[in-house]
Each structure stands twice: as structure tokens, then as C-alpha cells.
């Protein structure tokens, strides 16, 4: 999920091959085919989304849908200079659309820009976090085996925060690579996505137990039940997309 121009809420419908837009309580959908997953707002006023089985990245501007070829894209983010970066989950690479590309073994999944303009990537099968800075890739292994990191976001404290879907933990990685892990009350919660909320805390979906979690920068965790199953994406103002077919705002 992501907010777009005019405050509209955009979301992907992976099983149906559609992208949806919620505006003032009205839902419009766009037939895009394939399996759209991650969606982000671009600096060009368009919405961009990944379709990794279709080896393409889609763009919606107004009501017009277009595509560019890209091998197995999943995670998307725009760098401060406006460049679109994406992870390639099956090619073990991270690339800039129309630009450079880096080999990154371990199934790169989510990607986010740090506060200093660096790029941070979760390596789901590599059990590590990677950083791209000044053309160099640095890997930081997780302290816990089998963490399987997925979502990652820039935190309110200058660090990057991520979720470990395999270990049931929230992780924090400082600019120097120091990693701190915060176990969830239920280690089987399967945390999936994470964002910095407008209240200055980190919010994350607990896909395995149908809850939303909140963690403060000092590690205090609170959890909330949701009116549906399998929450995936969420936004900074706490809209949550649930695989059971619900858009819910906390």
C-alpha cells in the first residue's frame, strides 16, 4: 500500500492481477495482469509497482498503465536523486532502473533509502542486511540464525528498522552496522512489513497471527488485533491491507 497524488490510497491485488485506488471511500481498480506486489509513489506523480513473475515494473499515471522490463522485481524505492531502485529476488541482484546493478546473493527482498541517502536491502535467504553506499555493497549478518528479514524502513532515530519473519523479531541496524534485535511476545507472529508511523514509533504487520504491532525506538512493544486475516502492507497513517480482502485503518 502507498499514498499517491491527492492523498489517494493505492494498493495491489496480487491474486487478481489488479491495482486499486481508494479515494474518499470510492474504490477504482486497474487491470494490470500478472502478480503486482510492492507499490510506491514516484517523484513524477505516478505510482510504480513490481510484478516479479511477469519480469516487469508497472507505472500508473492518471488512468494510463505502462510497463518496463525488469527481471523478477519485488522491492521498490526511490533514492533521494529520484532514481528507482528495485530488488531482483530470483536474479540475486539489486538494480537502478536504466542504470547500475549489483550482485547480491541471498534473495534480496525489500529495499529502502536511509536518511543519509544510502540504500538498505533485506537478504531474506542470506540472513543479512546489505547497504549500498558510494557504489560499494556491505553485508551485515543477523545475530539470529533463520531470521529471514523482509520489510525495512528508515526509523525516526536515524537507524534502519526491519522485521525478521522467520525468527519473530524486530531488528534495528545503525549506520555503522550494529544490529539490535527485539523478540516479539509471540515468536511465531511472522512480521512482514514495517513503517515509521506519524507518532514517531515503528509499526509492523504480524502476518501469522492477524495483528498489528508497534515498537518504540527504545524497544517497547504493543500489539493490536485486526478485523481480518493475514495483514501484509501498511502506510505511515496506519492503513493496513489484509489478504482476507479488507482495507482497515487503525
Short mmCIF file of C-alpha atoms in Angstrom, two decimals:
data_model
loop_
_atom_site.label_atom_id
_atom_site.label_comp_id
_atom_site.label_asym_id
_atom_site.label_seq_id
_atom_site.Cartn_x
_atom_site.Cartn_y
_atom_site.Cartn_z
CA UNK A 1 0.00 0.00 0.00
CA UNK A 2 1.08 3.60 -0.57
CA UNK A 3 -0.40 7.07 -0.68
CA UNK A 4 -0.39 8.77 -4.05
CA UNK A 5 -1.30 12.16 -5.56
CA UNK A 6 -4.18 13.90 -3.85
CA UNK A 7 -3.94 11.63 -0.82
CA UNK A 8 -5.45 8.61 -2.61
CA UNK A 9 -4.59 5.23 -1.14
CA UNK A 10 -3.15 2.74 -3.64
CA UNK A 11 -2.89 -0.99 -3.09
CA UNK A 12 -2.05 -4.12 -5.06
CA UNK A 13 -4.29 -7.15 -5.54
CA UNK A 14 -1.74 -9.85 -6.31
CA UNK A 15 -4.10 -12.76 -6.90
CA UNK A 16 -6.44 -10.77 -9.15
CA UNK A 17 -3.77 -9.01 -11.21
CA UNK A 18 -5.14 -5.58 -10.31
CA UNK A 19 -4.07 -2.33 -8.68
CA UNK A 20 -6.65 -0.48 -6.63
CA UNK A 21 -7.14 3.15 -5.64
CA UNK A 22 -9.23 4.32 -2.69
CA UNK A 23 -10.38 7.95 -2.89
CA UNK A 24 -12.97 9.41 -0.49
CA UNK A 25 -14.42 5.97 0.16
CA UNK A 26 -14.63 5.01 -3.53
CA UNK A 27 -12.51 2.16 -4.89
CA UNK A 28 -11.35 2.09 -8.52
CA UNK A 29 -9.31 -0.81 -9.90
CA UNK A 30 -6.92 -1.14 -12.82
CA UNK A 31 -6.42 -4.42 -14.68
CA UNK A 32 -2.65 -4.86 -14.92
CA UNK A 33 -2.31 -8.65 -15.16
CA UNK A 34 0.48 -10.66 -13.61
CA UNK A 35 1.02 -10.53 -9.86
CA UNK A 36 1.50 -6.94 -8.65
CA UNK A 37 3.07 -6.70 -5.20
CA UNK A 38 5.04 -3.73 -3.85
CA UNK A 39 3.78 -0.28 -4.87
CA UNK A 40 5.36 3.14 -4.28
CA UNK A 41 4.70 6.75 -5.23
CA UNK A 42 7.20 8.29 -7.62
CA UNK A 43 8.54 11.85 -7.73
CA UNK A 44 6.94 12.10 -11.19
CA UNK A 45 3.44 11.96 -9.68
CA UNK A 46 2.89 8.40 -10.89
CA UNK A 47 2.54 5.13 -8.97
CA UNK A 48 5.07 2.37 -9.62
CA UNK A 49 4.60 -1.31 -8.81
CA UNK A 50 6.51 -4.58 -9.16
CA UNK A 51 5.34 -7.70 -10.99
CA UNK A 52 8.11 -10.22 -10.39
CA UNK A 53 6.52 -13.26 -12.13
CA UNK A 54 5.97 -11.05 -15.17
CA UNK A 55 9.53 -9.64 -15.14
CA UNK A 56 8.30 -6.08 -15.32
CA UNK A 57 7.71 -2.87 -13.39
CA UNK A 58 4.42 -1.05 -13.94
CA UNK A 59 3.63 2.66 -13.88
CA UNK A 60 0.20 4.24 -13.46
CA UNK A 61 -0.13 7.92 -14.35
CA UNK A 62 -3.71 9.14 -14.16
CA UNK A 63 -5.59 6.22 -15.69
CA UNK A 64 -2.78 5.16 -18.04
CA UNK A 65 -0.82 1.97 -17.29
CA UNK A 66 2.57 1.25 -18.85
CA UNK A 67 5.39 -1.22 -18.21
CA UNK A 68 9.16 -1.55 -18.44
CA UNK A 69 11.03 -4.85 -18.47
CA UNK A 70 12.91 -5.85 -15.33
CA UNK A 71 13.92 -9.35 -14.21
CA UNK A 72 11.99 -10.61 -11.12
CA UNK A 73 11.45 -7.23 -9.39
CA UNK A 74 9.97 -7.17 -5.90
CA UNK A 75 11.12 -4.41 -3.54
CA UNK A 76 10.97 -0.84 -4.87
CA UNK A 77 12.18 2.51 -3.59
CA UNK A 78 13.13 5.89 -4.95
CA UNK A 79 16.54 7.25 -4.00
CA UNK A 80 16.88 10.92 -2.99
CA UNK A 81 18.10 11.73 -6.52
CA UNK A 82 14.85 10.39 -7.99
CA UNK A 83 16.23 7.09 -9.30
CA UNK A 84 14.05 3.98 -8.99
CA UNK A 85 15.82 1.05 -7.35
CA UNK A 86 14.48 -2.49 -7.18
CA UNK A 87 15.41 -5.87 -5.79
CA UNK A 88 15.50 -8.91 -8.08
CA UNK A 89 14.52 -11.85 -5.90
CA UNK A 90 15.29 -14.60 -8.41
CA UNK A 91 18.33 -12.98 -10.01
CA UNK A 92 20.07 -12.13 -6.70
CA UNK A 93 20.65 -8.57 -7.81
CA UNK A 94 19.70 -5.01 -6.86
CA UNK A 95 19.44 -2.55 -9.72
CA UNK A 96 18.61 1.00 -10.62
CA UNK A 97 16.11 1.32 -13.45
CA UNK A 98 18.16 2.23 -16.51
CA UNK A 99 21.38 2.28 -14.51
CA UNK A 100 23.83 0.30 -12.41
CA UNK A 101 23.28 -3.15 -10.96
CA UNK A 102 24.84 -5.07 -8.06
CA UNK A 103 25.05 -8.78 -7.42
CA UNK A 104 23.56 -9.56 -4.01
CA UNK A 105 23.33 -13.24 -3.13
CA UNK A 106 20.63 -14.29 -0.66
CA UNK A 107 17.30 -13.32 -2.27
CA UNK A 108 17.19 -9.54 -1.85
CA UNK A 109 13.65 -8.65 -0.83
CA UNK A 110 12.75 -5.19 0.47
CA UNK A 111 14.75 -2.02 -0.14
CA UNK A 112 14.61 1.42 1.49
CA UNK A 113 16.59 4.64 1.39
CA UNK A 114 18.37 5.67 4.57
CA UNK A 115 18.41 9.19 6.00
CA UNK A 116 21.90 9.76 4.55
CA UNK A 117 20.94 8.67 1.03
CA UNK A 118 22.34 5.14 1.32
CA UNK A 119 20.22 2.17 0.26
CA UNK A 120 19.45 -0.74 2.58
CA UNK A 121 18.29 -4.19 1.49
CA UNK A 122 16.98 -7.24 3.36
CA UNK A 123 18.51 -10.53 2.22
CA UNK A 124 15.75 -12.97 3.08
CA UNK A 125 17.69 -16.17 2.39
CA UNK A 126 21.08 -14.68 3.22
CA UNK A 127 20.03 -13.83 6.79
CA UNK A 128 21.64 -10.42 6.46
CA UNK A 129 21.09 -6.74 5.77
CA UNK A 130 23.03 -5.13 2.92
CA UNK A 131 23.96 -1.49 2.41
CA UNK A 132 24.77 0.22 -0.89
CA UNK A 133 26.89 3.34 -0.40
CA UNK A 134 29.18 5.09 -2.88
CA UNK A 135 28.98 2.14 -5.25
CA UNK A 136 30.01 -0.39 -2.60
CA UNK A 137 27.92 -3.22 -1.13
CA UNK A 138 28.43 -4.19 2.53
CA UNK A 139 26.70 -7.15 4.19
CA UNK A 140 25.78 -7.30 7.87
CA UNK A 141 24.82 -10.81 9.07
CA UNK A 142 21.97 -11.07 11.57
CA UNK A 143 22.85 -12.30 15.07
CA UNK A 144 19.95 -14.81 14.98
CA UNK A 145 20.02 -17.70 12.52
CA UNK A 146 16.94 -18.14 10.35
CA UNK A 147 15.76 -14.55 10.77
CA UNK A 148 14.63 -14.27 7.13
CA UNK A 149 14.33 -10.45 7.08
CA UNK A 150 11.64 -8.92 4.87
CA UNK A 151 10.36 -5.35 5.36
CA UNK A 152 12.73 -2.48 6.12
CA UNK A 153 12.23 1.25 6.71
CA UNK A 154 14.09 4.35 7.87
CA UNK A 155 13.38 4.90 11.55
CA UNK A 156 12.77 8.12 13.49
CA UNK A 157 16.12 7.72 15.27
CA UNK A 158 18.42 7.76 12.22
CA UNK A 159 18.69 3.95 12.10
CA UNK A 160 17.04 1.42 9.78
CA UNK A 161 14.41 -0.91 11.23
CA UNK A 162 13.41 -4.27 9.76
CA UNK A 163 11.36 -7.37 10.53
CA UNK A 164 12.53 -10.97 10.85
CA UNK A 165 9.65 -13.09 9.60
CA UNK A 166 11.48 -16.34 10.39
CA UNK A 167 12.53 -15.50 13.95
CA UNK A 168 9.61 -13.37 15.12
CA UNK A 169 11.75 -10.34 15.87
CA UNK A 170 12.10 -6.66 15.03
CA UNK A 171 15.60 -5.54 14.14
CA UNK A 172 17.42 -2.22 14.22
CA UNK A 173 20.63 -1.54 12.32
CA UNK A 174 22.63 1.61 13.00
CA UNK A 175 24.62 3.48 10.38
CA UNK A 176 27.79 1.67 11.49
CA UNK A 177 26.16 -1.74 11.03
CA UNK A 178 25.44 -2.50 14.69
CA UNK A 179 22.33 -4.71 14.90
CA UNK A 180 19.92 -4.91 17.84
CA UNK A 181 17.08 -7.43 17.88
CA UNK A 182 13.78 -7.22 19.78
CA UNK A 183 11.93 -10.56 20.18
CA UNK A 184 8.14 -10.38 19.85
CA UNK A 185 5.90 -11.81 22.59
CA UNK A 186 4.83 -14.49 20.07
CA UNK A 187 7.87 -15.64 18.10
CA UNK A 188 5.53 -17.26 15.58
CA UNK A 189 3.87 -13.94 14.67
CA UNK A 190 5.58 -13.78 11.24
CA UNK A 191 6.16 -9.99 10.99
CA UNK A 192 6.09 -8.91 7.36
CA UNK A 193 6.04 -5.15 6.66
CA UNK A 194 7.23 -2.19 8.74
CA UNK A 195 6.88 1.60 8.54
CA UNK A 196 7.62 4.60 10.70
CA UNK A 197 4.29 5.94 11.88
CA UNK A 198 3.34 9.56 12.23
CA UNK A 199 3.55 9.14 16.01
CA UNK A 200 7.31 8.50 15.88
CA UNK A 201 7.04 4.76 16.59
CA UNK A 202 7.59 1.81 14.25
CA UNK A 203 4.50 -0.14 13.16
CA UNK A 204 4.57 -3.62 11.63
CA UNK A 205 2.19 -6.30 10.41
CA UNK A 206 2.10 -9.71 12.13
CA UNK A 207 1.05 -11.85 9.21
CA UNK A 208 0.91 -15.15 11.12
CA UNK A 209 -1.36 -14.03 13.97
CA UNK A 210 -3.51 -11.35 12.27
CA UNK A 211 -2.26 -8.45 14.39
CA UNK A 212 -0.61 -5.07 14.04
CA UNK A 213 2.41 -4.33 16.20
CA UNK A 214 4.02 -1.12 17.45
CA UNK A 215 7.54 -0.69 18.80
CA UNK A 216 9.05 2.50 20.16
CA UNK A 217 12.70 3.36 19.42
CA UNK A 218 13.59 2.19 22.94
CA UNK A 219 12.02 -1.23 22.33
CA UNK A 220 8.58 -1.09 23.99
CA UNK A 221 6.18 -3.38 22.07
CA UNK A 222 2.37 -3.18 21.87
CA UNK A 223 0.08 -5.34 19.72
CA UNK A 224 -3.43 -4.85 18.29
CA UNK A 225 -5.91 -7.35 16.85
CA UNK A 226 -7.18 -6.73 13.32
CA UNK A 227 -10.62 -7.39 11.77
CA UNK A 228 -9.35 -9.78 9.15
CA UNK A 229 -6.58 -12.25 8.37
CA UNK A 230 -3.02 -12.13 7.05
CA UNK A 231 -2.05 -8.45 7.14
CA UNK A 232 0.62 -7.51 4.62
CA UNK A 233 1.27 -3.88 3.66
CA UNK A 234 0.64 -0.76 5.70
CA UNK A 235 1.12 3.00 5.50
CA UNK A 236 2.51 5.60 7.90
CA UNK A 237 -1.03 6.72 8.83
CA UNK A 238 -1.89 3.10 9.66
CA UNK A 239 -3.94 1.84 6.79
CA UNK A 240 -3.46 -1.94 6.68
CA UNK A 241 -4.09 -4.31 3.77
CA UNK A 242 -5.29 -7.78 4.76
CA UNK A 243 -5.21 -10.76 2.44
CA UNK A 244 -8.77 -11.60 3.52
CA UNK A 245 -9.90 -8.66 1.35
CA UNK A 246 -10.04 -5.83 3.87
CA UNK A 247 -8.55 -2.35 3.94
CA UNK A 248 -8.55 -1.26 7.56
CA UNK A 249 -7.37 1.93 9.25
CA UNK A 250 -6.26 1.77 12.89
#
